[in-house]
Amino acid sequence: MADDYHFVNYQYGSRGGFEPVNASEVRHRLRFVQAGRRHEYPPTIFQPSRRRCKASAVDTTEGESGGDERRHVRKSSRHPLPRAVKGQINNSESATSASRKQLLGPQDILQVCDSPREPFSALPVVIDAYAFDLLCYYRQVYAPSIWCIEGRISAERSFEHTMNASAALKDALQDELLANALLAAASARFEHVDGYQAGVHRTTYFLQRCLRGMRSHLDDVFQWRESTSTIHLRTLTAVMYMMTAEGFSSNFDAAAFHINAARSVLELCGGLAGIPDQSMREMLLKCVVSIHSFAFQPCTIALDGWLPHGQDADEPVSDTTRSIISLRDPENAVVPIGLRQLIDLGLVPVPLASLIREVADCLDVYHDSYAHTADVRSELARWIFRRDIEIRHRLLALEMPGQAANILRLALIVWMTSMMTTLGLSRIGTVLSHRLKDSIESIEPIKWALSDELGAWVLSLGAMLAGDDSSTEAWLFSICHIIG
């Protein structure tokens, strides 16, 4: 029994089953099988015979124990395709080979994609040529312009903010709402500040898509009762970009609506201290202060908790920076001589006089910052950025009893806005010089100025920002001649 085996009946046409065989018979049958393999499949090239490539043969045989019919299907390793399918494959292969011949090299592989700028179609928005330009514009111009003073003074700070812009861009492109909001803000600045004409209302298009996405987002929040810090930060970021887009487009009523929405979301976040990213806090406040400066209205968002714990905007970071600020020469201050005389004589209200001195300190440090080392310039740039936000926030919130003091306050806001932003003189002059002209027209030209020299400074500032050959410039110069 040790030499007996049960081997499958291999003869074609016989009954299926097992039969007892001995060891010699097993060796004989194995040699038969190997000979058949060598006969049908030569060792050089695998070429199955045409007979085996036909449709699978179905043999019906009668079983051992019942006479039932069983089907033994002999399947081939290759199945021929219908002629129609083979023709389609041949046509597609020829078309593919023709398209490959047109490629100039591996660098042109994106030509066969639907979108060379987004070959995998993984982003939530369509990136066409204009949207791609906006993404580059956001990284290279838009975000660095928020910290323009730091970029001018310190190259290290400029590089840091560029990297932060890249990270913000990457995060925004993972979400359709944030992507449309970011594109709307970049498009508004691209068109209304840099003067690029897209030919169509692309800013309005992005804003409409962003508003639809915001409604859907809020519906989901109310439906699922989700209230987390991540959702609030996502909503706040989208509102900030929409607010900025409306501000660049001079739609200050719509911008004020978005600012109120941002204030409500900030309350849910726990105030400015609830925003973990310091760069986002600074960007939000810079946008809010700039929009209110153009609208000449008090800021509705308080500055409580906008700096890291233990830091103060009034205090420099290091002792070296503090000594540079304290040892500066007051005689070289960038303040009009007539304005300093009025402050010394006590003719300017005390709250406004202290703010004027702070404006002078900030601008003096800015003008003297280029003479120091890189580390000191970086600290001075941070101090100037924080002082700019603090001073303009207090200037906008200050209430003066007389119209002349309010005109002087407006002139200081115009002065700091033109110095601390990169919105361009044409953009600033279009709005702020016109508001300055309206304020001066509300009272008699002879009585509004506190002194002739101060009046000439305010009028010349407005005329300089108004632009050449404009009606506002001509009117301001005419009033300057009247004052003498």
CSV table of C-alpha atoms in Angstrom, one decimal:
chain,number,residue,atom,x,y,z
A,1,MET,CA,0.0,0.0,0.0
A,2,ALA,CA,2.9,2.3,0.5
A,3,ASP,CA,3.7,2.3,-3.2
A,4,ASP,CA,0.1,2.8,-4.3
A,5,TYR,CA,-1.2,6.3,-5.2
A,6,HIS,CA,-4.5,7.7,-6.3
A,7,PHE,CA,-4.0,9.7,-9.5
A,8,VAL,CA,-6.6,11.7,-11.4
A,9,ASN,CA,-7.8,9.9,-14.5
A,10,TYR,CA,-6.2,12.0,-17.3
A,11,GLN,CA,-7.4,10.2,-20.4
A,12,TYR,CA,-9.6,12.4,-22.6
A,13,GLY,CA,-13.2,11.1,-22.8
A,14,SER,CA,-13.0,8.8,-19.8
A,15,ARG,CA,-15.0,9.0,-16.6
A,16,GLY,CA,-13.8,11.5,-14.1
A,17,GLY,CA,-12.6,10.1,-10.8
A,18,PHE,CA,-9.6,8.6,-9.0
A,19,GLU,CA,-8.0,5.3,-9.7
A,20,PRO,CA,-5.2,3.5,-7.7
A,21,VAL,CA,-1.8,3.5,-9.4
A,22,ASN,CA,1.7,2.4,-8.4
A,23,ALA,CA,4.9,4.5,-8.3
A,24,SER,CA,6.2,3.5,-11.7
A,25,GLU,CA,2.9,4.5,-13.3
A,26,VAL,CA,3.1,7.9,-11.5
A,27,ARG,CA,6.5,8.5,-13.0
A,28,HIS,CA,5.3,7.5,-16.4
A,29,ARG,CA,2.3,9.8,-16.3
A,30,LEU,CA,4.4,12.7,-15.1
A,31,ARG,CA,6.8,12.2,-18.0
A,32,PHE,CA,3.7,12.3,-20.3
A,33,VAL,CA,2.6,15.6,-18.8
A,34,GLN,CA,6.0,17.2,-19.1
A,35,ALA,CA,6.3,16.0,-22.7
A,36,GLY,CA,3.0,17.6,-23.5
A,37,ARG,CA,4.0,20.9,-22.0
A,38,ARG,CA,7.2,21.0,-24.0
A,39,HIS,CA,5.3,20.1,-27.1
A,40,GLU,CA,2.7,22.9,-26.8
A,41,TYR,CA,4.9,25.6,-25.2
A,42,PRO,CA,8.4,25.7,-26.5
A,43,PRO,CA,10.9,27.1,-23.9
A,44,THR,CA,12.1,30.0,-26.1
A,45,ILE,CA,8.9,31.9,-26.7
A,46,PHE,CA,5.5,31.5,-25.1
A,47,GLN,CA,3.2,31.1,-28.1
A,48,PRO,CA,-0.1,29.2,-27.3
A,49,SER,CA,-1.5,27.4,-30.3
A,50,ARG,CA,-4.4,28.8,-32.2
A,51,ARG,CA,-6.5,25.8,-31.3
A,52,ARG,CA,-6.3,26.7,-27.6
A,53,CYS,CA,-7.1,30.3,-28.3
A,54,LYS,CA,-10.6,29.4,-29.5
A,55,ALA,CA,-13.7,29.6,-27.4
A,56,SER,CA,-13.7,27.3,-24.4
A,57,ALA,CA,-14.9,23.8,-25.3
A,58,VAL,CA,-17.7,22.3,-23.2
A,59,ASP,CA,-17.8,18.6,-22.8
A,60,THR,CA,-20.9,16.9,-21.4
A,61,THR,CA,-20.1,13.5,-19.7
A,62,GLU,CA,-22.1,11.2,-17.6
A,63,GLY,CA,-21.1,10.9,-13.9
A,64,GLU,CA,-20.2,7.9,-12.0
A,65,SER,CA,-23.0,7.8,-9.5
A,66,GLY,CA,-26.1,9.0,-11.1
A,67,GLY,CA,-26.0,9.7,-14.8
A,68,ASP,CA,-26.2,13.5,-14.3
A,69,GLU,CA,-24.5,15.7,-16.9
A,70,ARG,CA,-21.4,17.5,-15.9
A,71,ARG,CA,-19.6,20.2,-17.8
A,72,HIS,CA,-15.9,20.3,-18.0
A,73,VAL,CA,-14.8,23.6,-19.3
A,74,ARG,CA,-11.3,23.9,-20.8
A,75,LYS,CA,-10.4,27.5,-20.3
A,76,SER,CA,-7.7,29.2,-22.3
A,77,SER,CA,-5.1,31.6,-21.0
A,78,ARG,CA,-6.1,34.1,-23.7
A,79,HIS,CA,-9.5,35.1,-24.9
A,80,PRO,CA,-9.9,36.7,-28.3
A,81,LEU,CA,-11.6,40.1,-28.4
A,82,PRO,CA,-14.5,41.0,-30.7
A,83,ARG,CA,-13.5,42.7,-33.9
A,84,ALA,CA,-15.2,46.0,-32.9
A,85,VAL,CA,-13.3,46.2,-29.6
A,86,LYS,CA,-10.0,45.3,-31.3
A,87,GLY,CA,-10.6,48.1,-33.8
A,88,GLN,CA,-11.2,50.6,-31.0
A,89,ILE,CA,-8.0,49.6,-29.3
A,90,ASN,CA,-6.0,49.9,-32.5
A,91,ASN,CA,-7.4,53.3,-33.2
A,92,SER,CA,-6.7,54.5,-29.6
A,93,GLU,CA,-3.2,53.1,-29.8
A,94,SER,CA,-2.5,54.9,-33.1
A,95,ALA,CA,-4.0,58.2,-31.7
A,96,THR,CA,-1.8,57.8,-28.5
A,97,SER,CA,1.3,57.2,-30.5
A,98,ALA,CA,0.5,60.2,-32.7
A,99,SER,CA,0.1,62.4,-29.7
A,100,ARG,CA,3.3,61.1,-28.1
A,101,LYS,CA,5.2,62.0,-31.3
A,102,GLN,CA,4.0,65.6,-30.8
A,103,LEU,CA,5.5,65.8,-27.4
A,104,LEU,CA,8.8,67.7,-27.3
A,105,GLY,CA,10.1,65.9,-24.2
A,106,PRO,CA,9.4,64.9,-20.7
A,107,GLN,CA,8.8,68.5,-19.6
A,108,ASP,CA,5.8,68.6,-22.0
A,109,ILE,CA,4.0,65.7,-20.4
A,110,LEU,CA,1.3,68.1,-19.0
A,111,GLN,CA,0.1,68.8,-22.5
A,112,VAL,CA,-1.9,65.5,-22.4
A,113,CYS,CA,-3.7,66.6,-19.2
A,114,ASP,CA,-7.0,68.5,-19.1
A,115,SER,CA,-5.4,71.3,-17.1
A,116,PRO,CA,-1.6,71.8,-17.2
A,117,ARG,CA,-1.8,73.8,-14.0
A,118,GLU,CA,-3.7,71.1,-12.1
A,119,PRO,CA,-3.0,67.8,-13.8
A,120,PHE,CA,-4.7,65.7,-11.1
A,121,SER,CA,-7.9,67.8,-10.7
A,122,ALA,CA,-7.6,67.5,-6.9
A,123,LEU,CA,-8.4,71.1,-6.0
A,124,PRO,CA,-11.9,72.2,-5.1
A,125,VAL,CA,-11.9,75.1,-7.6
A,126,VAL,CA,-11.0,75.4,-11.2
A,127,ILE,CA,-7.5,76.9,-11.7
A,128,ASP,CA,-7.5,78.6,-15.0
A,129,ALA,CA,-4.8,81.1,-16.2
A,130,TYR,CA,-6.3,84.0,-14.3
A,131,ALA,CA,-6.7,82.0,-11.0
A,132,PHE,CA,-3.2,80.8,-11.3
A,133,ASP,CA,-1.9,84.4,-11.7
A,134,LEU,CA,-3.9,85.3,-8.6
A,135,LEU,CA,-2.3,82.5,-6.5
A,136,CYS,CA,1.1,83.7,-7.5
A,137,TYR,CA,0.1,87.3,-6.8
A,138,TYR,CA,-1.2,86.4,-3.4
A,139,ARG,CA,2.1,84.8,-2.4
A,140,GLN,CA,4.4,87.4,-3.9
A,141,VAL,CA,2.5,90.7,-3.5
A,142,TYR,CA,-0.7,90.4,-1.5
A,143,ALA,CA,0.4,88.7,1.7
A,144,PRO,CA,3.8,90.5,1.9
A,145,SER,CA,2.0,93.9,1.5
A,146,ILE,CA,0.4,93.4,4.9
A,147,TRP,CA,3.8,93.5,6.5
A,148,CYS,CA,5.2,96.0,4.0
A,149,ILE,CA,7.2,97.9,6.5
A,150,GLU,CA,8.9,94.8,7.8
A,151,GLY,CA,9.6,93.7,4.3
A,152,ARG,CA,11.3,97.0,3.5
A,153,ILE,CA,13.4,97.1,6.6
A,154,SER,CA,14.3,93.4,7.2
A,155,ALA,CA,14.9,90.9,4.5
A,156,GLU,CA,14.6,88.0,7.1
A,157,ARG,CA,11.1,89.1,8.1
A,158,SER,CA,10.1,89.4,4.4
A,159,PHE,CA,11.2,85.8,3.8
A,160,GLU,CA,9.4,84.6,6.9
A,161,HIS,CA,6.1,86.3,5.8
A,162,THR,CA,6.5,84.8,2.3
A,163,MET,CA,6.8,81.3,3.8
A,164,ASN,CA,3.7,82.0,6.0
A,165,ALA,CA,1.9,83.1,2.8
A,166,SER,CA,2.8,79.8,1.2
A,167,ALA,CA,1.4,77.9,4.1
A,168,ALA,CA,-1.8,79.9,4.2
A,169,LEU,CA,-2.2,79.4,0.4
A,170,LYS,CA,-1.8,75.6,0.8
A,171,ASP,CA,-4.4,75.5,3.6
A,172,ALA,CA,-6.9,77.6,1.7
A,173,LEU,CA,-6.7,75.4,-1.5
A,174,GLN,CA,-7.9,72.4,0.5
A,175,ASP,CA,-11.3,74.0,1.0
A,176,GLU,CA,-13.7,75.5,-1.6
A,177,LEU,CA,-15.0,78.3,0.6
A,178,LEU,CA,-11.5,79.5,1.6
A,179,ALA,CA,-10.2,79.1,-1.9
A,180,ASN,CA,-12.9,81.3,-3.4
A,181,ALA,CA,-12.6,83.9,-0.6
A,182,LEU,CA,-8.8,84.1,-1.1
A,183,LEU,CA,-9.2,84.4,-4.9
A,184,ALA,CA,-11.8,87.2,-4.4
A,185,ALA,CA,-9.5,89.2,-2.1
A,186,ALA,CA,-6.5,88.8,-4.5
A,187,SER,CA,-8.6,89.6,-7.5
A,188,ALA,CA,-10.0,92.8,-5.9
A,189,ARG,CA,-6.5,94.1,-5.0
A,190,PHE,CA,-5.1,93.0,-8.4
A,191,GLU,CA,-7.8,95.1,-10.2
A,192,HIS,CA,-8.5,98.1,-7.9
A,193,VAL,CA,-5.0,98.7,-6.5
A,194,ASP,CA,-2.6,97.6,-9.2
A,195,GLY,CA,-5.0,98.6,-12.0
A,196,TYR,CA,-5.1,95.2,-13.8
A,197,GLN,CA,-8.2,94.9,-16.0
A,198,ALA,CA,-9.3,91.2,-16.3
A,199,GLY,CA,-11.9,92.0,-18.9
A,200,VAL,CA,-14.7,90.4,-17.0
A,201,HIS,CA,-16.1,90.8,-13.4
A,202,ARG,CA,-13.9,88.1,-11.9
A,203,THR,CA,-13.9,89.6,-8.4
A,204,THR,CA,-17.7,89.6,-8.4
A,205,TYR,CA,-17.7,86.0,-9.6
A,206,PHE,CA,-15.5,84.8,-6.8
A,207,LEU,CA,-17.5,86.8,-4.2
A,208,GLN,CA,-20.7,85.2,-5.4
A,209,ARG,CA,-19.3,81.7,-5.2
A,210,CYS,CA,-17.9,82.5,-1.8
A,211,LEU,CA,-21.3,83.8,-0.5
A,212,ARG,CA,-23.0,80.7,-1.7
A,213,GLY,CA,-20.4,78.6,0.0
A,214,MET,CA,-20.8,80.6,3.2
A,215,ARG,CA,-24.5,80.0,3.2
A,216,SER,CA,-24.0,76.3,2.7
A,217,HIS,CA,-21.4,76.2,5.4
A,218,LEU,CA,-23.6,78.0,7.9
A,219,ASP,CA,-26.5,75.7,7.1
A,220,ASP,CA,-24.3,72.7,7.9
A,221,VAL,CA,-23.1,74.2,11.1
A,222,PHE,CA,-26.7,75.0,12.3
A,223,GLN,CA,-27.9,71.6,11.1
A,224,TRP,CA,-25.3,69.5,12.9
A,225,ARG,CA,-24.9,71.9,15.8
A,226,GLU,CA,-21.2,71.9,15.4
A,227,SER,CA,-19.3,74.6,17.3
A,228,THR,CA,-15.6,74.0,17.4
A,229,SER,CA,-12.7,76.3,17.2
A,230,THR,CA,-11.6,74.9,13.8
A,231,ILE,CA,-15.0,75.7,12.3
A,232,HIS,CA,-14.9,79.2,13.8
A,233,LEU,CA,-11.4,79.9,12.4
A,234,ARG,CA,-12.5,78.7,9.0
A,235,THR,CA,-15.5,81.0,9.0
A,236,LEU,CA,-13.4,83.9,10.3
A,237,THR,CA,-10.7,83.4,7.6
A,238,ALA,CA,-13.4,83.4,4.8
A,239,VAL,CA,-15.1,86.5,6.3
A,240,MET,CA,-11.7,88.3,6.5
A,241,TYR,CA,-11.0,87.7,2.8
A,242,MET,CA,-14.5,88.8,1.8
A,243,MET,CA,-14.2,91.9,4.0
A,244,THR,CA,-10.8,92.8,2.3
A,245,ALA,CA,-12.2,92.2,-1.2
A,246,GLU,CA,-15.1,94.6,-0.5
A,247,GLY,CA,-12.7,97.2,1.0
A,248,PHE,CA,-10.4,97.1,-2.1
A,249,SER,CA,-13.5,97.5,-4.3
A,250,SER,CA,-14.6,100.6,-2.2
A,251,ASN,CA,-17.8,98.9,-1.1
A,252,PHE,CA,-17.4,100.1,2.5
A,253,ASP,CA,-21.0,99.3,3.5
A,254,ALA,CA,-20.5,95.7,2.5
A,255,ALA,CA,-17.1,95.7,4.2
A,256,ALA,CA,-18.6,97.0,7.4
A,257,PHE,CA,-21.2,94.2,7.3
A,258,HIS,CA,-18.4,91.6,7.0
A,259,ILE,CA,-16.5,93.3,9.9
A,260,ASN,CA,-19.6,92.9,12.1
A,261,ALA,CA,-19.8,89.3,11.1
A,262,ALA,CA,-16.1,88.9,12.0
A,263,ARG,CA,-16.7,90.4,15.4
A,264,SER,CA,-19.5,88.0,16.1
A,265,VAL,CA,-17.3,85.0,15.1
A,266,LEU,CA,-14.5,86.4,17.3
A,267,GLU,CA,-16.7,86.4,20.3
A,268,LEU,CA,-17.3,82.7,19.7
A,269,CYS,CA,-13.6,82.1,19.4
A,270,GLY,CA,-12.9,83.9,22.7
A,271,GLY,CA,-11.6,87.1,21.2
A,272,LEU,CA,-8.3,87.7,19.4
A,273,ALA,CA,-6.5,85.6,22.0
A,274,GLY,CA,-8.5,82.6,20.7
A,275,ILE,CA,-6.8,82.8,17.3
A,276,PRO,CA,-3.7,80.5,17.6
A,277,ASP,CA,-1.9,82.0,14.6
A,278,GLN,CA,-0.2,85.4,15.3
A,279,SER,CA,0.1,86.1,11.6
A,280,MET,CA,-3.7,85.7,11.1
A,281,ARG,CA,-4.4,88.1,14.0
A,282,GLU,CA,-2.1,90.7,12.6
A,283,MET,CA,-3.5,90.3,9.1
A,284,LEU,CA,-7.1,90.6,10.4
A,285,LEU,CA,-6.3,93.8,12.4
A,286,LYS,CA,-4.3,95.4,9.6
A,287,CYS,CA,-7.2,94.9,7.2
A,288,VAL,CA,-9.8,96.2,9.7
A,289,VAL,CA,-7.8,99.3,10.6
A,290,SER,CA,-7.1,100.1,7.0
A,291,ILE,CA,-10.8,99.7,6.0
A,292,HIS,CA,-11.9,102.0,8.8
A,293,SER,CA,-9.2,104.5,7.9
A,294,PHE,CA,-10.6,104.8,4.4
A,295,ALA,CA,-14.1,105.0,5.8
A,296,PHE,CA,-13.0,107.4,8.6
A,297,GLN,CA,-15.0,105.5,11.2
A,298,PRO,CA,-14.0,104.0,14.6
A,299,CYS,CA,-12.8,100.4,14.7
A,300,THR,CA,-15.5,98.0,15.9
A,301,ILE,CA,-13.0,95.3,16.9
A,302,ALA,CA,-11.0,95.9,20.1
A,303,LEU,CA,-7.3,95.2,20.4
A,304,ASP,CA,-7.5,93.2,23.6
A,305,GLY,CA,-5.4,90.0,23.4
A,306,TRP,CA,-4.0,90.6,19.9
A,307,LEU,CA,-0.4,90.3,21.1
A,308,PRO,CA,1.2,87.2,22.6
A,309,HIS,CA,0.9,87.0,26.4
A,310,GLY,CA,3.4,89.3,28.2
A,311,GLN,CA,4.1,91.6,25.1
A,312,ASP,CA,3.1,95.2,24.7
A,313,ALA,CA,3.0,97.2,21.5
A,314,ASP,CA,4.5,100.2,23.2
A,315,GLU,CA,7.6,98.3,24.4
A,316,PRO,CA,10.4,97.2,22.1
A,317,VAL,CA,11.6,93.6,22.3
A,318,SER,CA,15.2,94.1,23.4
A,319,ASP,CA,17.2,96.7,25.4
A,320,THR,CA,19.1,97.6,22.2
A,321,THR,CA,16.0,98.5,20.4
A,322,ARG,CA,14.7,100.4,23.4
A,323,SER,CA,17.9,102.5,23.6
A,324,ILE,CA,17.7,103.3,19.9
A,325,ILE,CA,14.2,104.6,20.3
A,326,SER,CA,14.8,106.5,23.5
A,327,LEU,CA,18.1,108.2,22.2
A,328,ARG,CA,16.7,109.5,19.0
A,329,ASP,CA,17.0,113.3,18.3
A,330,PRO,CA,13.7,115.1,18.6
A,331,GLU,CA,14.9,117.9,16.5
A,332,ASN,CA,15.1,115.6,13.5
A,333,ALA,CA,11.5,114.4,14.0
A,334,VAL,CA,9.4,114.1,10.9
A,335,VAL,CA,6.8,116.5,12.2
A,336,PRO,CA,5.8,119.8,10.6
A,337,ILE,CA,7.4,122.8,12.4
A,338,GLY,CA,4.0,124.5,12.8
A,339,LEU,CA,2.5,121.4,14.3
A,340,ARG,CA,5.3,121.2,16.9
A,341,GLN,CA,4.9,124.8,17.8
A,342,LEU,CA,1.1,124.4,18.3
A,343,ILE,CA,1.8,121.4,20.6
A,344,ASP,CA,4.4,123.4,22.6
A,345,LEU,CA,2.0,126.3,22.9
A,346,GLY,CA,-0.8,124.0,24.1
A,347,LEU,CA,-3.2,124.9,21.3
A,348,VAL,CA,-3.7,121.3,20.3
A,349,PRO,CA,-6.0,119.2,22.5
A,350,VAL,CA,-3.9,116.9,24.9
A,351,PRO,CA,-5.2,113.5,23.6
A,352,LEU,CA,-4.5,114.5,20.0
A,353,ALA,CA,-1.1,116.0,20.9
A,354,SER,CA,0.1,112.8,22.6
A,355,LEU,CA,-1.0,110.8,19.5
A,356,ILE,CA,0.9,113.3,17.3
A,357,ARG,CA,4.1,112.6,19.3
A,358,GLU,CA,3.6,108.9,18.9
A,359,VAL,CA,3.1,109.3,15.2
A,360,ALA,CA,6.4,111.3,15.0
A,361,ASP,CA,8.2,108.6,17.1
A,362,CYS,CA,7.0,105.8,14.8
A,363,LEU,CA,8.0,107.6,11.6
A,364,ASP,CA,11.3,108.7,13.0
A,365,VAL,CA,12.3,105.2,13.9
A,366,TYR,CA,11.2,104.0,10.5
A,367,HIS,CA,13.4,106.5,8.7
A,368,ASP,CA,16.4,105.7,11.0
A,369,SER,CA,16.1,101.9,10.9
A,370,TYR,CA,18.2,101.4,7.8
A,371,ALA,CA,21.4,102.4,9.7
A,372,HIS,CA,21.4,99.4,12.1
A,373,THR,CA,22.2,95.7,11.9
A,374,ALA,CA,19.9,93.1,10.5
A,375,ASP,CA,18.7,91.8,14.0
A,376,VAL,CA,18.0,95.3,15.2
A,377,ARG,CA,16.2,96.2,12.0
A,378,SER,CA,14.0,93.1,12.4
A,379,GLU,CA,13.0,94.2,15.9
A,380,LEU,CA,12.4,97.8,14.9
A,381,ALA,CA,10.2,96.5,12.0
A,382,ARG,CA,8.0,94.5,14.5
A,383,TRP,CA,7.8,97.5,16.8
A,384,ILE,CA,6.7,99.9,13.9
A,385,PHE,CA,4.1,97.4,12.7
A,386,ARG,CA,2.5,97.1,16.1
A,387,ARG,CA,2.7,100.9,16.8
A,388,ASP,CA,1.0,101.6,13.5
A,389,ILE,CA,-2.0,99.5,14.3
A,390,GLU,CA,-2.2,100.9,17.9
A,391,ILE,CA,-1.9,104.5,16.8
A,392,ARG,CA,-4.4,104.4,14.0
A,393,HIS,CA,-6.8,102.4,16.1
A,394,ARG,CA,-6.8,105.2,18.8
A,395,LEU,CA,-6.9,108.0,16.2
A,396,LEU,CA,-10.0,106.5,14.7
A,397,ALA,CA,-11.6,106.1,18.1
A,398,LEU,CA,-10.7,109.6,19.3
A,399,GLU,CA,-13.6,112.1,19.5
A,400,MET,CA,-12.7,115.8,19.2
A,401,PRO,CA,-15.0,118.7,20.0
A,402,GLY,CA,-14.1,121.0,17.1
A,403,GLN,CA,-14.2,120.5,13.4
A,404,ALA,CA,-10.7,121.9,13.0
A,405,ALA,CA,-9.3,119.2,15.4
A,406,ASN,CA,-11.2,116.5,13.5
A,407,ILE,CA,-9.6,117.7,10.2
A,408,LEU,CA,-6.2,117.5,11.8
A,409,ARG,CA,-7.0,114.0,13.0
A,410,LEU,CA,-8.1,113.0,9.5
A,411,ALA,CA,-4.9,114.4,8.1
A,412,LEU,CA,-2.8,112.3,10.5
A,413,ILE,CA,-4.7,109.2,9.5
A,414,VAL,CA,-4.1,110.0,5.9
A,415,TRP,CA,-0.4,110.6,6.6
A,416,MET,CA,0.1,107.3,8.4
A,417,THR,CA,-2.0,105.3,5.9
A,418,SER,CA,0.1,106.6,3.0
A,419,MET,CA,3.3,105.8,4.9
A,420,MET,CA,2.5,102.4,6.4
A,421,THR,CA,0.7,100.7,3.5
A,422,THR,CA,1.5,99.8,-0.1
A,423,LEU,CA,-1.9,100.7,-1.5
A,424,GLY,CA,-0.5,103.3,-3.8
A,425,LEU,CA,-0.9,107.1,-3.8
A,426,SER,CA,-3.5,106.9,-6.5
A,427,ARG,CA,-5.6,104.5,-4.5
A,428,ILE,CA,-5.2,106.5,-1.3
A,429,GLY,CA,-5.8,109.8,-2.9
A,430,THR,CA,-8.9,108.7,-4.7
A,431,VAL,CA,-10.7,108.1,-1.3
A,432,LEU,CA,-8.9,109.9,1.5
A,433,SER,CA,-8.1,113.2,-0.3
A,434,HIS,CA,-11.7,113.4,-1.4
A,435,ARG,CA,-12.9,112.8,2.3
A,436,LEU,CA,-10.4,115.5,3.4
A,437,LYS,CA,-11.8,117.9,0.8
A,438,ASP,CA,-15.4,117.2,2.0
A,439,SER,CA,-14.4,117.9,5.6
A,440,ILE,CA,-12.8,121.2,4.7
A,441,GLU,CA,-15.8,122.3,2.6
A,442,SER,CA,-18.1,121.8,5.6
A,443,ILE,CA,-16.7,125.0,7.4
A,444,GLU,CA,-15.3,128.3,6.3
A,445,PRO,CA,-11.8,128.0,4.7
A,446,ILE,CA,-10.4,131.0,6.7
A,447,LYS,CA,-11.4,129.7,10.1
A,448,TRP,CA,-10.7,125.9,10.0
A,449,ALA,CA,-6.9,125.9,10.3
A,450,LEU,CA,-5.3,126.3,13.7
A,451,SER,CA,-2.4,128.1,12.0
A,452,ASP,CA,-1.5,129.1,8.5
A,453,GLU,CA,1.5,126.8,8.4
A,454,LEU,CA,-0.5,123.8,9.7
A,455,GLY,CA,-3.3,124.6,7.3
A,456,ALA,CA,-0.8,124.7,4.4
A,457,TRP,CA,0.6,121.3,5.5
A,458,VAL,CA,-2.9,119.7,5.6
A,459,LEU,CA,-3.9,121.1,2.2
A,460,SER,CA,-0.6,120.2,0.5
A,461,LEU,CA,-0.9,116.7,1.9
A,462,GLY,CA,-4.3,116.3,0.4
A,463,ALA,CA,-3.2,117.8,-2.9
A,464,MET,CA,-0.2,115.5,-3.2
A,465,LEU,CA,-2.4,112.4,-2.7
A,466,ALA,CA,-5.1,113.7,-5.0
A,467,GLY,CA,-3.0,113.2,-8.1
A,468,ASP,CA,-2.0,115.5,-11.0
A,469,ASP,CA,-4.6,117.5,-12.9
A,470,SER,CA,-7.5,116.5,-10.7
A,471,SER,CA,-10.4,118.7,-9.5
A,472,THR,CA,-9.6,117.8,-5.9
A,473,GLU,CA,-6.0,119.0,-6.3
A,474,ALA,CA,-7.0,122.2,-7.9
A,475,TRP,CA,-9.6,123.0,-5.2
A,476,LEU,CA,-7.1,122.2,-2.3
A,477,PHE,CA,-4.5,124.5,-3.9
A,478,SER,CA,-7.0,127.3,-4.3
A,479,ILE,CA,-7.9,127.1,-0.6
A,480,CYS,CA,-4.2,127.1,0.2
A,481,HIS,CA,-3.8,130.4,-1.7
A,482,ILE,CA,-6.7,131.8,0.3
A,483,ILE,CA,-5.1,131.0,3.6
A,484,GLY,CA,-1.9,132.6,2.4
